[in-house]
Coordinates of C-alpha atoms and ligand atoms in Angstrom, one line a residue:
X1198 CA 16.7 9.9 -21.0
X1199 CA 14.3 7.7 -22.5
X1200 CA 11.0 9.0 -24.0
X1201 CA 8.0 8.0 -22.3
X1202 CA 5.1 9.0 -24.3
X1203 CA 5.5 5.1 -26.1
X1204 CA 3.5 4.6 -22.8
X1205 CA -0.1 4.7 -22.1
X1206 CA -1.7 8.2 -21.2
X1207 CA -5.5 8.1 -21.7
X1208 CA -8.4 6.6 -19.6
X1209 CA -8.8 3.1 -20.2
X1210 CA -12.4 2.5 -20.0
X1211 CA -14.1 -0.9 -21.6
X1212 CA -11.3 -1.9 -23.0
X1213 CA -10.0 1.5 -25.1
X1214 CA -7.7 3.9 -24.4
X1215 CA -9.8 6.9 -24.5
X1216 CA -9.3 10.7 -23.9
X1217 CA -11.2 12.6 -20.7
X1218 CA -14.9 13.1 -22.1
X1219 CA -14.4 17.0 -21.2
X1220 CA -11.1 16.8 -23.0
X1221 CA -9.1 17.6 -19.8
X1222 CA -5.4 16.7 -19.3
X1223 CA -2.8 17.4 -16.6
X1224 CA 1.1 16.9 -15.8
X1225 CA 2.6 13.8 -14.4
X1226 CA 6.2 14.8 -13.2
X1227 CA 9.4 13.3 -12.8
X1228 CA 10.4 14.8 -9.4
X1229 CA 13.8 14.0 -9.3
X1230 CA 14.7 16.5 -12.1
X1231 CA 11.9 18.8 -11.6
X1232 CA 11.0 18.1 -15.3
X1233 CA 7.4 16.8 -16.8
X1234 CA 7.2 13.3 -17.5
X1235 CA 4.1 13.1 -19.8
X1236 CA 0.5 14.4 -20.3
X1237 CA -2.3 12.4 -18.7
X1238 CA -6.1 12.4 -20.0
X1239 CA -7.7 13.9 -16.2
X1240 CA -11.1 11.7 -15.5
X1241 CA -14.4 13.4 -14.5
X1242 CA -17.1 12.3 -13.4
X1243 CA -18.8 11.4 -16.2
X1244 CA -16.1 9.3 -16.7
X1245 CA -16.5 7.7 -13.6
X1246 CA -19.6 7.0 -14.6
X1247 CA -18.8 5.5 -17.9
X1248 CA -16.2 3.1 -15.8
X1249 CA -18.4 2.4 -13.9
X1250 CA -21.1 1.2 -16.1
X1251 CA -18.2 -0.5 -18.1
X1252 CA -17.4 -2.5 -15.3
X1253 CA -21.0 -3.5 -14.2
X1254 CA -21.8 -4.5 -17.5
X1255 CA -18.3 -7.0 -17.5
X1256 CA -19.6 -8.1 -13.5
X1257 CA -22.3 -10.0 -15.5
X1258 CA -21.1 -10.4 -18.9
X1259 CA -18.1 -11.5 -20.2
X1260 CA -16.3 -12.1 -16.2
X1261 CA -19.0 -14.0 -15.1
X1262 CA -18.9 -16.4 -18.1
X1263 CA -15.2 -16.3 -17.3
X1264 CA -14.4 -19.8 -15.7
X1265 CA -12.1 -19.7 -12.2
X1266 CA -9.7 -22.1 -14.0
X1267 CA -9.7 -19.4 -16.6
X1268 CA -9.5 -16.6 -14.4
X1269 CA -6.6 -18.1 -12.6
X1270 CA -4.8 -18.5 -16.6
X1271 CA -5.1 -14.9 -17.0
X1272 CA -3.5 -13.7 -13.7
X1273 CA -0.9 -16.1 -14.2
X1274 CA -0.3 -14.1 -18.1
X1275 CA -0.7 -11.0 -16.3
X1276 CA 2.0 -11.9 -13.6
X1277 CA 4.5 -13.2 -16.7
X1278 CA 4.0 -10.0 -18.6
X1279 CA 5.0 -8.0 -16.5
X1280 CA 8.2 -10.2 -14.9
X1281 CA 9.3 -9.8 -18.4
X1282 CA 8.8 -6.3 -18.8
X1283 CA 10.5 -5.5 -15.2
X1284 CA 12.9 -3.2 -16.0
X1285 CA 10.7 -0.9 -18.4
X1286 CA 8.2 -0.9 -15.5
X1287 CA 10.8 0.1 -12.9
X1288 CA 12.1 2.8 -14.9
X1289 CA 8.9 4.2 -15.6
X1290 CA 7.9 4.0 -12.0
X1291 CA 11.4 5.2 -10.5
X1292 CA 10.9 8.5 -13.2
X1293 CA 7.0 9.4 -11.8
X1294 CA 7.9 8.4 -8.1
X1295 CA 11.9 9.7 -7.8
X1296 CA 12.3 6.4 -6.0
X1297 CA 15.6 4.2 -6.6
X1298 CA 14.9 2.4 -9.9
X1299 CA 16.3 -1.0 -7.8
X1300 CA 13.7 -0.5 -5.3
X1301 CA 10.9 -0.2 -8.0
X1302 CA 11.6 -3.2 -9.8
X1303 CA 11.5 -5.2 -6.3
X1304 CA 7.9 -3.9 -6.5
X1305 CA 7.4 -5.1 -9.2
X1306 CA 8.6 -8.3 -8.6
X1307 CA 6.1 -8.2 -5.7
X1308 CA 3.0 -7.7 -7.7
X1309 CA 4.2 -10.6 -10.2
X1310 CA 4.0 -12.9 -6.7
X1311 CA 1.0 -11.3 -5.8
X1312 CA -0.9 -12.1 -9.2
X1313 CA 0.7 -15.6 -9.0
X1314 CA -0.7 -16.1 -5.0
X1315 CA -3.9 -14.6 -6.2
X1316 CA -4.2 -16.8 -9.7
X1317 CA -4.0 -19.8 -7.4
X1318 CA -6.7 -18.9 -4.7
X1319 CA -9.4 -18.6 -7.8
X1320 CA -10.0 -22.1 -8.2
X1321 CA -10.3 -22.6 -4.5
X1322 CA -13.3 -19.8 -3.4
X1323 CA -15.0 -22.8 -1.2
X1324 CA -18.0 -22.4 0.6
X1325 CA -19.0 -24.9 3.4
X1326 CA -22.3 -27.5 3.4
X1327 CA -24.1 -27.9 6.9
X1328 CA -27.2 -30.4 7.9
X1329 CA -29.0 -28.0 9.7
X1330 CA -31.5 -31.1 10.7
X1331 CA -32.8 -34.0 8.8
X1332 CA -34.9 -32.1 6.4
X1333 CA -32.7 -29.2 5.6
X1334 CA -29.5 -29.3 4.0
X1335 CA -27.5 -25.6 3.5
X1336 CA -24.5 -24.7 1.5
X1337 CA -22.6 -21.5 1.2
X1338 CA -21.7 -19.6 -2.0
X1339 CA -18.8 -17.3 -2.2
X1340 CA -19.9 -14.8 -4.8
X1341 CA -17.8 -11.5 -5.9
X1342 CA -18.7 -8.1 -3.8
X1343 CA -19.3 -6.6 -7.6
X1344 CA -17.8 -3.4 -9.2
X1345 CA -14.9 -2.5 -6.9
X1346 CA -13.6 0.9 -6.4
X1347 CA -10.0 1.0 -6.2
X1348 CA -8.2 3.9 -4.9
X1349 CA -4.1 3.8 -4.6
X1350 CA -1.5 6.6 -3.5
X1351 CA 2.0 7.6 -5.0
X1352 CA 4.2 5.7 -2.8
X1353 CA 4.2 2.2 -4.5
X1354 CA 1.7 2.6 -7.2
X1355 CA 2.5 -0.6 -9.4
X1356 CA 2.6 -3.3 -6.2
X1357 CA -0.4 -1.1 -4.7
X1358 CA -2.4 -1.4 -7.6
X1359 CA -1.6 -5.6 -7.6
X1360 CA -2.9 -5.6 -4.3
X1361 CA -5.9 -5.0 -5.0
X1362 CA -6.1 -6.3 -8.5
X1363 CA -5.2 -9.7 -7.6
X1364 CA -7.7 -10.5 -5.1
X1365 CA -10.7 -8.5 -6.9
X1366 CA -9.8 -10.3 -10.1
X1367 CA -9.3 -13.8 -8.8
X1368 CA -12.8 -13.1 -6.9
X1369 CA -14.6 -12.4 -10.0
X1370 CA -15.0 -9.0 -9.1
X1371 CA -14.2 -6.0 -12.2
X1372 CA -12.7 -2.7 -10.8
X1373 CA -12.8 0.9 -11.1
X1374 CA -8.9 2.0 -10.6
X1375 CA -8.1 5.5 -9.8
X1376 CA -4.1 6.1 -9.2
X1377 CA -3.0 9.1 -7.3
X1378 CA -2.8 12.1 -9.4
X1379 CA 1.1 12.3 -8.7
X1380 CA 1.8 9.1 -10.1
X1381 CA -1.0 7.8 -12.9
X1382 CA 1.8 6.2 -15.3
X1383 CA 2.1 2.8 -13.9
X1384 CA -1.7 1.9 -13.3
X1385 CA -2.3 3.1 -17.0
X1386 CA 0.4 0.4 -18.2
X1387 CA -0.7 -2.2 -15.7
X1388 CA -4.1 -1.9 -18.1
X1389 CA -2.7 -2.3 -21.1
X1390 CA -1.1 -5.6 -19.8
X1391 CA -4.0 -6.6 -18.4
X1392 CA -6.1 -6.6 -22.2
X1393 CA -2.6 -8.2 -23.0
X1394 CA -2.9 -11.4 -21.0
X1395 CA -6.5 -11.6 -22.2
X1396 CA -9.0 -10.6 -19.5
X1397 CA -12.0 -9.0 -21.0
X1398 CA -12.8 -5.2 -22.1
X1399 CA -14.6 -3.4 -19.0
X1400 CA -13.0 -5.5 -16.4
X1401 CA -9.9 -3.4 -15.5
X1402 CA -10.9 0.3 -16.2
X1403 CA -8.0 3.1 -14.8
X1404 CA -9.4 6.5 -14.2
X1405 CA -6.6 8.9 -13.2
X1406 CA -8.0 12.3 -11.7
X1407 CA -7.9 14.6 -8.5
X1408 CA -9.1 12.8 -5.5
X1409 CA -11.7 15.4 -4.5
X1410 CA -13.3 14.5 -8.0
X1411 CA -12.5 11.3 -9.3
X1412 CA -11.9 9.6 -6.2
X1413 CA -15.5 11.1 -4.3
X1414 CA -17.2 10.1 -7.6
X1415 CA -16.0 6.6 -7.1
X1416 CA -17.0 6.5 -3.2
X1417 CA -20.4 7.5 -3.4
X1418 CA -21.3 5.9 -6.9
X1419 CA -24.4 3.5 -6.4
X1420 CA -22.8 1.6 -9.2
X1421 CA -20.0 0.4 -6.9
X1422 CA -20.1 -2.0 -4.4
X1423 CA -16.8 -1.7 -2.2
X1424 CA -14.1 0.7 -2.3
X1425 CA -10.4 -0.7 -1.3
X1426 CA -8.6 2.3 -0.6
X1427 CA -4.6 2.9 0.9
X1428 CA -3.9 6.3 1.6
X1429 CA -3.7 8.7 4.5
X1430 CA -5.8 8.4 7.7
X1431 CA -7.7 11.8 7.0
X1432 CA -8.7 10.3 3.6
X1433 CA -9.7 7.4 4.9
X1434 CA -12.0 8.5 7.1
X1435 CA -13.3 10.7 4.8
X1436 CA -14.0 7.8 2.3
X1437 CA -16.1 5.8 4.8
X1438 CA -17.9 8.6 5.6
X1439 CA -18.8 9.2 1.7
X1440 CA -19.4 5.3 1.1
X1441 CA -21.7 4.9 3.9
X1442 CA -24.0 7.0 2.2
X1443 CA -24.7 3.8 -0.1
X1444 CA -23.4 1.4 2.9
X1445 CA -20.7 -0.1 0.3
X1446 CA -18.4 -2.2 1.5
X1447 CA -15.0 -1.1 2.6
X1448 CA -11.4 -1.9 3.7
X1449 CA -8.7 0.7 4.4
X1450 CA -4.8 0.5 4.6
X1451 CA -4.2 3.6 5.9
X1452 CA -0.7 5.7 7.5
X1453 CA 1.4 4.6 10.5
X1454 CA 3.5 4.8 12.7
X1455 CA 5.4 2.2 13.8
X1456 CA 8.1 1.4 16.7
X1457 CA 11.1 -0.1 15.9
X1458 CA 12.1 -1.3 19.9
X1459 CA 15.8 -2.1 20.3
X1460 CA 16.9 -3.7 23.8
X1461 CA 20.3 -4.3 24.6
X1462 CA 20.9 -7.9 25.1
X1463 CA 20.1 -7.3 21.0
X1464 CA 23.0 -7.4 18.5
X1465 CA 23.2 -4.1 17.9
X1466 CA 24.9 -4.1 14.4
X1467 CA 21.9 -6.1 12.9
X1468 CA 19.8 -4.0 14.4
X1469 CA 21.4 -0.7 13.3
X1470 CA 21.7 -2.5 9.2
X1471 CA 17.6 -3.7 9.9
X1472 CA 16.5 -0.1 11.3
X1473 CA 18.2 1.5 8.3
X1474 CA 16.0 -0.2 5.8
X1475 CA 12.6 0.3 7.9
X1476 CA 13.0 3.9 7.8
X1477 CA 14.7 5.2 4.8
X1478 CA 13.6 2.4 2.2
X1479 CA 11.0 4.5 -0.4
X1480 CA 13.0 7.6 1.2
X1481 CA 11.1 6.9 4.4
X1482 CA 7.4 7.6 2.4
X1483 CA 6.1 4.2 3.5
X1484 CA 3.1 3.7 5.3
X1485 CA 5.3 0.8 7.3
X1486 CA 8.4 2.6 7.8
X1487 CA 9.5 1.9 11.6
X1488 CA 9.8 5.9 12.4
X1489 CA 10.2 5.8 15.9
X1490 CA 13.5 4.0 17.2
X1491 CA 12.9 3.0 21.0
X1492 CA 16.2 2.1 22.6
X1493 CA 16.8 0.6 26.1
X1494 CA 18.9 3.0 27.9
X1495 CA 22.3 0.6 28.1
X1496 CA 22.4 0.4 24.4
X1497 CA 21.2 4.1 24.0
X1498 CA 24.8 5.8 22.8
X1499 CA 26.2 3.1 20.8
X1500 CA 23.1 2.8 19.0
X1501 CA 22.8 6.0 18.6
X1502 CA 26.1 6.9 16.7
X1503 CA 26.3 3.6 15.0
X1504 CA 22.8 4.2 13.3
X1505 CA 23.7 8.2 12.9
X1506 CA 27.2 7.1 11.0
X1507 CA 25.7 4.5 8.6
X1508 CA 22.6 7.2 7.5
X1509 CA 24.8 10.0 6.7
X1510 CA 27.0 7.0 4.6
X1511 CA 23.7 6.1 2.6
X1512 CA 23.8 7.4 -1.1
X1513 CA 21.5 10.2 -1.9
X1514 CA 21.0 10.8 -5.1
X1515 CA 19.6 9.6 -9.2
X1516 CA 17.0 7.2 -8.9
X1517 CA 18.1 5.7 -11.9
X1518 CA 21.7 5.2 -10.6
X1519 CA 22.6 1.7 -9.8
X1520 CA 24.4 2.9 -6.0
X1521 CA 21.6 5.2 -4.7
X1522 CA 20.0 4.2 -1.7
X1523 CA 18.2 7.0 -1.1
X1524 CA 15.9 8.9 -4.0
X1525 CA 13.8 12.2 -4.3
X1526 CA 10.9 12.2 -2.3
X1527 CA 7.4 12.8 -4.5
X1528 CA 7.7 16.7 -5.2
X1529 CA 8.8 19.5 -3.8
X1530 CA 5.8 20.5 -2.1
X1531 CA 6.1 17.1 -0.3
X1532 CA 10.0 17.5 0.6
X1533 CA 8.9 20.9 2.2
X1534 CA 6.7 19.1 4.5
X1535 CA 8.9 16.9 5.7
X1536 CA 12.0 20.0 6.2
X1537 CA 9.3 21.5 8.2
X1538 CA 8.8 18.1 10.5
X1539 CA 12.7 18.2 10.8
X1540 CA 12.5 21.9 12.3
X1541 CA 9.5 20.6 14.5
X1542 CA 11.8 17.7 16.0
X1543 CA 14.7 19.9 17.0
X1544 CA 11.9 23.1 18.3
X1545 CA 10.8 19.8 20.4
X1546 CA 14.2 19.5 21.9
X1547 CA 15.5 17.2 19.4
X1548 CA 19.1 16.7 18.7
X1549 CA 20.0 16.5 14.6
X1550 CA 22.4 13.3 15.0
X1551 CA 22.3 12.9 10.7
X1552 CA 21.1 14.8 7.8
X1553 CA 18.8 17.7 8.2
X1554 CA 17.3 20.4 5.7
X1555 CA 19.9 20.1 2.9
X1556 CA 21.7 17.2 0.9
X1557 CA 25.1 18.1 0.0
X1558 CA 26.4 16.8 -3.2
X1559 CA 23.6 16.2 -5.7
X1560 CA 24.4 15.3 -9.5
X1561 CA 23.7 17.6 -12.3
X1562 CA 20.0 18.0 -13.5
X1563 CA 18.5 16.7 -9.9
X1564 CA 16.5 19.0 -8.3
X1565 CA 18.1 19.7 -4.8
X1566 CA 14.5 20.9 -3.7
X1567 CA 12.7 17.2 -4.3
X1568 CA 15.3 15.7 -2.1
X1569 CA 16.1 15.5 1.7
X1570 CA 18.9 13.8 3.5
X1571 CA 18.3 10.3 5.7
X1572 CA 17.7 12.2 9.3
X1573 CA 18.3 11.3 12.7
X1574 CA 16.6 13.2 15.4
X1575 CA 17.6 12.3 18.7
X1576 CA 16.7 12.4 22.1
X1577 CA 13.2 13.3 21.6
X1578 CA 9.8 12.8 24.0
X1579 CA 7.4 10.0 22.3
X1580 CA 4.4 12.4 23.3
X1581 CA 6.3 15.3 20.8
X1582 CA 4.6 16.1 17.7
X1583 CA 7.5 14.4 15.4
X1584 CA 7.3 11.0 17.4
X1585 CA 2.9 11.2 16.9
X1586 CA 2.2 12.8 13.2
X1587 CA 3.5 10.7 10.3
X1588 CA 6.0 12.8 8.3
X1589 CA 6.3 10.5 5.5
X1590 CA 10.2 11.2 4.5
X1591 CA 13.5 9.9 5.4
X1592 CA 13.5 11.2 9.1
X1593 CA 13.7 8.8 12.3
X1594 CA 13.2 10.0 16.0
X1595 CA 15.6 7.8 18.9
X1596 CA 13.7 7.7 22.1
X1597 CA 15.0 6.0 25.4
X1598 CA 13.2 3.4 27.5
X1599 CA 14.2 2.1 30.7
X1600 CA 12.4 -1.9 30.8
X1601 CA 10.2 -3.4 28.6
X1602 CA 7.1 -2.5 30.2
X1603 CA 8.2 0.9 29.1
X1604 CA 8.9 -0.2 25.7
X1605 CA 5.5 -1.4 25.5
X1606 CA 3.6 1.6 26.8
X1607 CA 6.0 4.0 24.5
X1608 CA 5.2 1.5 21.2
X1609 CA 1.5 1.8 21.7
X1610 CA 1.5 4.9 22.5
X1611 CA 0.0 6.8 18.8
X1612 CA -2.8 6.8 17.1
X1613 CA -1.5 4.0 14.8
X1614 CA -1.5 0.7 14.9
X1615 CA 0.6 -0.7 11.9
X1616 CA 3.5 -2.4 12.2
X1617 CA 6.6 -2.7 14.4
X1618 CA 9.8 -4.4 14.8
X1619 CA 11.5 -5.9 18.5
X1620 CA 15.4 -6.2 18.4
X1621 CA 16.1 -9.0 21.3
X1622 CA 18.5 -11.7 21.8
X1623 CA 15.7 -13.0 24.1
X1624 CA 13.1 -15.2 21.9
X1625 CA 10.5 -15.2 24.4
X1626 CA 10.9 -11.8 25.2
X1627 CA 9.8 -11.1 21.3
X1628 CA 7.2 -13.4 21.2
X1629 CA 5.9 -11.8 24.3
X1630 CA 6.0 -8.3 23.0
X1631 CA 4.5 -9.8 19.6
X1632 CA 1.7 -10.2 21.8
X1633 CA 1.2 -6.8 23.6
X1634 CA 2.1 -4.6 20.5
X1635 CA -1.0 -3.0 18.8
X1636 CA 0.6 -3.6 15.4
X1637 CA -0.9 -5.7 12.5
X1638 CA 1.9 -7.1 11.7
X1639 CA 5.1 -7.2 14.5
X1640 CA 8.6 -8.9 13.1
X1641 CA 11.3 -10.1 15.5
X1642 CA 14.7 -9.3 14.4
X1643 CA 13.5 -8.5 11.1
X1644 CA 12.6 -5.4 9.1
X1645 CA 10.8 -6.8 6.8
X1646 CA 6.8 -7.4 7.8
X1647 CA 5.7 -7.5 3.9
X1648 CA 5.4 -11.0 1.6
X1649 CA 2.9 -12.4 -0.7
X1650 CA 1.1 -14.7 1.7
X1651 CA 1.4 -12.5 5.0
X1652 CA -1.7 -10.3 5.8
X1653 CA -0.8 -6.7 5.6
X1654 CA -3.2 -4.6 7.2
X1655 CA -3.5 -2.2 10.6
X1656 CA -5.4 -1.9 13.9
X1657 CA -6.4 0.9 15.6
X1658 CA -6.0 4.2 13.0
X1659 CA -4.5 2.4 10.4
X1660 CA -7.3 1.3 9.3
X1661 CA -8.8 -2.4 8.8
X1662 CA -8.8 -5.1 6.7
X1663 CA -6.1 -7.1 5.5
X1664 CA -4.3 -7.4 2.3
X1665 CA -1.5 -9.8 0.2
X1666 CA -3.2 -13.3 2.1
X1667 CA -6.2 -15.5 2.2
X1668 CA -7.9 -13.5 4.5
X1669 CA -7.7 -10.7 1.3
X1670 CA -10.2 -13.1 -0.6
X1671 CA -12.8 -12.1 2.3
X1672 CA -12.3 -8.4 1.3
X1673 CA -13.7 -9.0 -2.2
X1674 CA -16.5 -11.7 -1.5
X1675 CA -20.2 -12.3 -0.2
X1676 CA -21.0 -15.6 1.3
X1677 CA -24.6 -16.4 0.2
X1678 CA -26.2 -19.4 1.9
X1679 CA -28.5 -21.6 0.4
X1680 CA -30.5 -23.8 1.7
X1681 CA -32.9 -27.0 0.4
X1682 CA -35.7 -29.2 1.7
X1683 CA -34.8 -32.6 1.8
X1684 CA -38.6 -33.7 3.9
X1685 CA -40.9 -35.6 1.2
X1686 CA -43.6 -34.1 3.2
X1687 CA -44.8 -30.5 2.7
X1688 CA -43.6 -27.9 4.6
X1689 CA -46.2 -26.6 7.1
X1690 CA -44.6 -24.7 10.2
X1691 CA -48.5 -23.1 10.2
X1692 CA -49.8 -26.0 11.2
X1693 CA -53.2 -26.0 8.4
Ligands
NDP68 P1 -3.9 10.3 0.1 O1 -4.8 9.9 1.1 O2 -3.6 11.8 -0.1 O3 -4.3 9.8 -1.4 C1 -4.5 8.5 -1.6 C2 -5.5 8.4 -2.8 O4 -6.7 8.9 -2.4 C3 -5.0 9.1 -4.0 O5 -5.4 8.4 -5.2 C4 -5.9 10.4 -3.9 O6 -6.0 11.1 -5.1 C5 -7.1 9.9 -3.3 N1 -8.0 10.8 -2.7 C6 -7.6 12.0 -2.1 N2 -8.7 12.7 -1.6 C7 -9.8 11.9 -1.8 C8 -11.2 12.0 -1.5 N3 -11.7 13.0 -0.9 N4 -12.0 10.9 -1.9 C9 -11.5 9.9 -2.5 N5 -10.2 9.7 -2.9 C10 -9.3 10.7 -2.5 O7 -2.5 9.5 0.4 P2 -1.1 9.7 -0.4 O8 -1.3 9.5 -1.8 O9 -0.5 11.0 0.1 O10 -0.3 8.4 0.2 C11 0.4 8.4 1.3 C12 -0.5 7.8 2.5 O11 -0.8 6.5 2.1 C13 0.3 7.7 3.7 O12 -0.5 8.2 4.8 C14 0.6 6.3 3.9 O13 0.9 5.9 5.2 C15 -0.5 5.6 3.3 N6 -0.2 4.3 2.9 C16 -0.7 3.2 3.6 C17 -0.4 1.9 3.3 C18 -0.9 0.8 4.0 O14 -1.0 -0.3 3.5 N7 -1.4 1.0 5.2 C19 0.5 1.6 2.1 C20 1.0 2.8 1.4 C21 0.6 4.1 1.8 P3 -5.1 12.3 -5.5 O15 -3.7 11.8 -5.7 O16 -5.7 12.8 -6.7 O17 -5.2 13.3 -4.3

C-alpha cells in the first residue's frame, strides 16, 4: 500500500504549510480497511483567524494586482497539474473516501474541466453601460464578493473543492477552504498545486477542523464576505442562520432527494443500466443520487426484478480494485446509519428485493463493517420515512404510480428539490414533466444531470444557488454601478 505521509498534512495559510497554532492534530482514515491514513494539523480558531486575515490581505494585494488574463493562466496551470497528477490524486482520494479509485479520478477529471470553464470566464466578467438621459451616462462593475468561506463535505472532496475554487478564483475573490474532517487529504494537495501553478501566498488557504469549530468560525467571521457551503440540509440552515449575523453572502448546495420516474412505453433495459448508476454511483452518498424509483404500474414487475438482478451482480468490494463498482461507504458510524434506514424500509412494509445489512464475500483486510450491499426496497409508500429522509448509502426504494399526474404529485412530493430523471419513449411527455418537476436540474433518459457548463444547484430544501455555469460567476461577484455627468452645466436639482 503506498505511503501517504509524502502528502500534505498541515494548514496551509499564506502560502506555508504550517502546524495548528494550539498544536492540535487528528486522524484521517482510510475506511475501507478500518486503518489510519495520516495525521492532520486540526485548525482552531485562531487559525481561522490567521486565514482569514491571509486572505484579506491577498483580496487587495497581490490578487488584485493579478491581471484577468493572468488569472485565467494560472487556472489553466492549475487544471494541467492536476490532469497530470490524476492517478496520485485518485488514489489518495479513493483511500480517505473508500470510493472506487475509477470513480475518483472521473472527479478529478471534472475539476480539471471545471478550472478550464472557469479560466476562460475571467477575462469575460462584463458589466453593461446604459444612457440613463442625455447628461448621465452609467456603467456597471463586476467586482469580487471578497474573502470567501468555503465549506465542502466528504463525498466528492477534490471536484467539490474545484467548484468553488474555480469561480471564486476566476472572480478575483481569495478563499478560506475548510474540508470535512473525514476527508481533509485532497483539499490540502489541491493547495499545494495551487502555489504550484503560481497564484499568490494567502489566496488559497485550507483549514481542516470540526465543523462546530472551524466551520462556525468561518460563518460568522466579519473578515469574510460569502460562505459557499455543500453539505446536509440541517447544516445548511444552520450556516445561514450564523452568517446572517454579519448578513454575508451565501449560496447552499445542500441534500436531496430525487425521483427517478420510469413509465412503461420507456425502454426498460436503459432505464434499469441508467437507474443503476443514479443510485449506487459514490455507493449511493451523493447529494444527486435518484433514490426514489417511481414506476408506472404496467412496467412495475419487470422493472422490478431486472433492476433487483443487476444490483445484486454489481461488484462490492476494494476501492482500489480495477472491477469494483461499488466501495466502502465513509466509516462505520455512517454504514450503520444507513443498515438502520434499510430496517426502517422493510418496518415500513418494504420488501428487500437486493442486498440488505450484510455483503457477502469481502477481500482480505476490508472492513465488512464500512461497507453495505446495493439495496432494493420495494413496494414502499412515498409518504414512508425511507422514501422522505435522505439515507445517503447504496439503498433505492421502487414505488408504483398509476398516470403521470401521479408521477408528478409522487416526484414532488419531499422536502427536496434537486434533481430527477423521466424514463419515456414519449419526447413531449419528458419535456412536459421537465416542466412540472421541482428539481434543479431534470434529465430525460439520462442519469447524468452533472457537466462543466450545466448549473448544478436545488429548489426548494436543497438549497439555492447554482454551481459549475455562468450563472456560478454571479455567486462570487458584486455589480457596482457607476455613473458620470456628461451636462457642461452644473448640476443643480435644488434649484439655487
Ligand atoms: P455536513 O453538513 O455534515 O458537513 C458538510 C461540511 O460542513 C463539513 O465540512 C462539516 O465539517 C461542516 N460543518 C458541520 N457542521 C458545521 C457547522 N455547524 N458550521 C459550519 N460548518 C459545519 O455534510 P456531509 O459532510 O455529511 O456531506 C453530506 C451532505 O452533503 C449530504 O446531505 C449531501 O446531500 C450533501 N451534498 C450536497 C451536494 C449538492 O450539490 N447539493 C453535493 C454533495 C453533497 P465536519 O466534517 O468537520 O463536520
Amino acid at each position: 500500500m503506498p505511503d501517504m505521509t509524502d502528502h500534505p498534512n498541515q494548514l496551509l495559510i499564506n502560502g506555508e504549510f504550517r502546524d495548528a497554532a494550539a498544536g492540535a492534530t487528528f486522524t484521517a482514515q482510510d475506511p475501507a480497511r478500518g486503518a489510519e491514513l495520516a495525521t492532520v494539523a486540526r485548525a482552531g480558531t485562531e487559525d481561522v483567524d490567521a486565514a482569514v486575515a491571509a486572505a484579506r490581505e491577498a483580496l487587495t494585494g497581490a490578487w488584485a494586482k493579478t491581471a484577468p488574463a493572468k488569472r485565467s493562466r494560472m487556472l489553466n496551470r492549475l487544471a494541467q497539474l492536476i490532469d497530470e497528477r490524476t492517478d496520485e490524486i485518485a488514489e489518495l482520494e479513493s483511500r480517505n473516501v473508500g470510493k472506487a479509485k475509477w470513480q475518483c479520478a472521473a472527479e478529478v477529471k471534472v475539476a480539471v474541466s471545471t478550472l478550464e470553464l472557469f479560466a476562460g470566464t475571467a477575462q469575460h466578467l462584463y458589466g453593461r453601460s446604459h444612457v440613463v438621459n442625455p447628461s448621465v451616462v452609467t456603467y456597471t462593475l463586476r467586482e469580487p464578493v471578497g474573502v470567501v468561506g468555503a465549506i465542502i463535505p466528504w463525498n466528492y472532496p477534490f471536484m467539490m473543492a474545484a467548484w468553488k475554487v474555480a469561480p471564486a478564483l476566476a472572480a478575483g475573490n481569495t478563499l478560506v477552504l475548510k474540508p470535512a474532517s473525514a476527508t481533509p487529504m485532497s483539499a490540502l494537495l489541491l493547495g499545494q498545486l495551487a502555489l504550484e501553478a503560481g497564484i499568490p501566498a494567502g489566496v488559497l488557504n485550507v483549514v481542516p477542523g470540526p465543523g462546530g469549530e472551524v466551520g462556525e468560525a468561518i460563518a460568522t467571521h466579519p473578515g469574510v464576505d460569502k460562505v459557499a457551503f455543500t453539505g446536509e440540509t440541517g447544516t445548511g440552515r444552520r450556516i445561514a442562520e450564523a452568517a446572517a449575523s454579519t448578513l454575508k453572502r451565501v449560496s447552499l448546495e445542500l441534500g436531496g432527494k430525487s425521483p427517478n420516474i420510469v413509465f412503461g412505453d420507456a425502454d426498460i433495459e436503459a432505464a434499469v443500466l441508467g437507474s443503476l448508476w443514479a443510485i449506487y454511483y459514490a455507493a449511493g452518498q451523493s447529494c444527486e443520487a435518484r433514490s426514489r424509483i417511481l414506476v408506472e404500474d404496467d412496467a412495475y414487475d419487470d422493472f422490478a426484478s431486472a433492476f433487483a438482478e443487476r444490483a445484486k451482480g454489481l461488484s462490492v468490494g476494494d476501492p482500489l480494485a480495477a472491477e469494483t463498482k461499488v466501495g466502502s461507504l465513509i466509516s462505520r458510524a455512517h454504514a450503520d446509519k444507513v443498515r438502520g434506514f434499510i430496517d426502517i424500509g422493510l418496518e415500513d412494509g418494504g420488501e428487500l428485493l437486493a442486498g440488505g445489512r450484510e455483503v457477502d464475500g469481502l477481500g482480505d483486510g476490508l472492513d465488512p463493517d464500512a461497507f453495505v450491499p446495493p439495496t432494493v426496497i420495494g413496494g414502499v409508500a412515498n409518504d414512508a420515512r425511507i422514501c422522505q429522509e435522505e439515507v445517503f448509502g447504496p439503498v433505492v426504494t421502487l414505488t408504483r404510480f398509476g398516470d403521470e399526474a401521479e408521477a408528478v404529485k409522487l416526484a414532488n412530493d419531499v422536502r427536496y428539490g434537486l434533481a430527477a430523471t423521466v424514463w419515456t419513449g414519449d419526447g413531449s411527455r419528458g419535456h412536459r414533466l421537465a416542466q412540472r418537476i421541482h428539481a434543479g436540474a431534470v434529465g430525460i433518459n439520462t442519469p447524468f444531470i452533472a457537466f462543466p457548463g450545466v448549473p448544478f444547484g436545488g429548489l426548494k430544501e436543497s438549497g439555492y444557488g447554482r454551481e459549475q455555469a455562468l450563472e456560478s460567476l454571479d455567486l462570487y461577484t458584486e455589480t457596482k454601478a457607476v455613473l458620470q455627468n456628461t451636462s457642461p452645466k452644473p448640476i443643480n436639482p435644488l434649484g439655487v
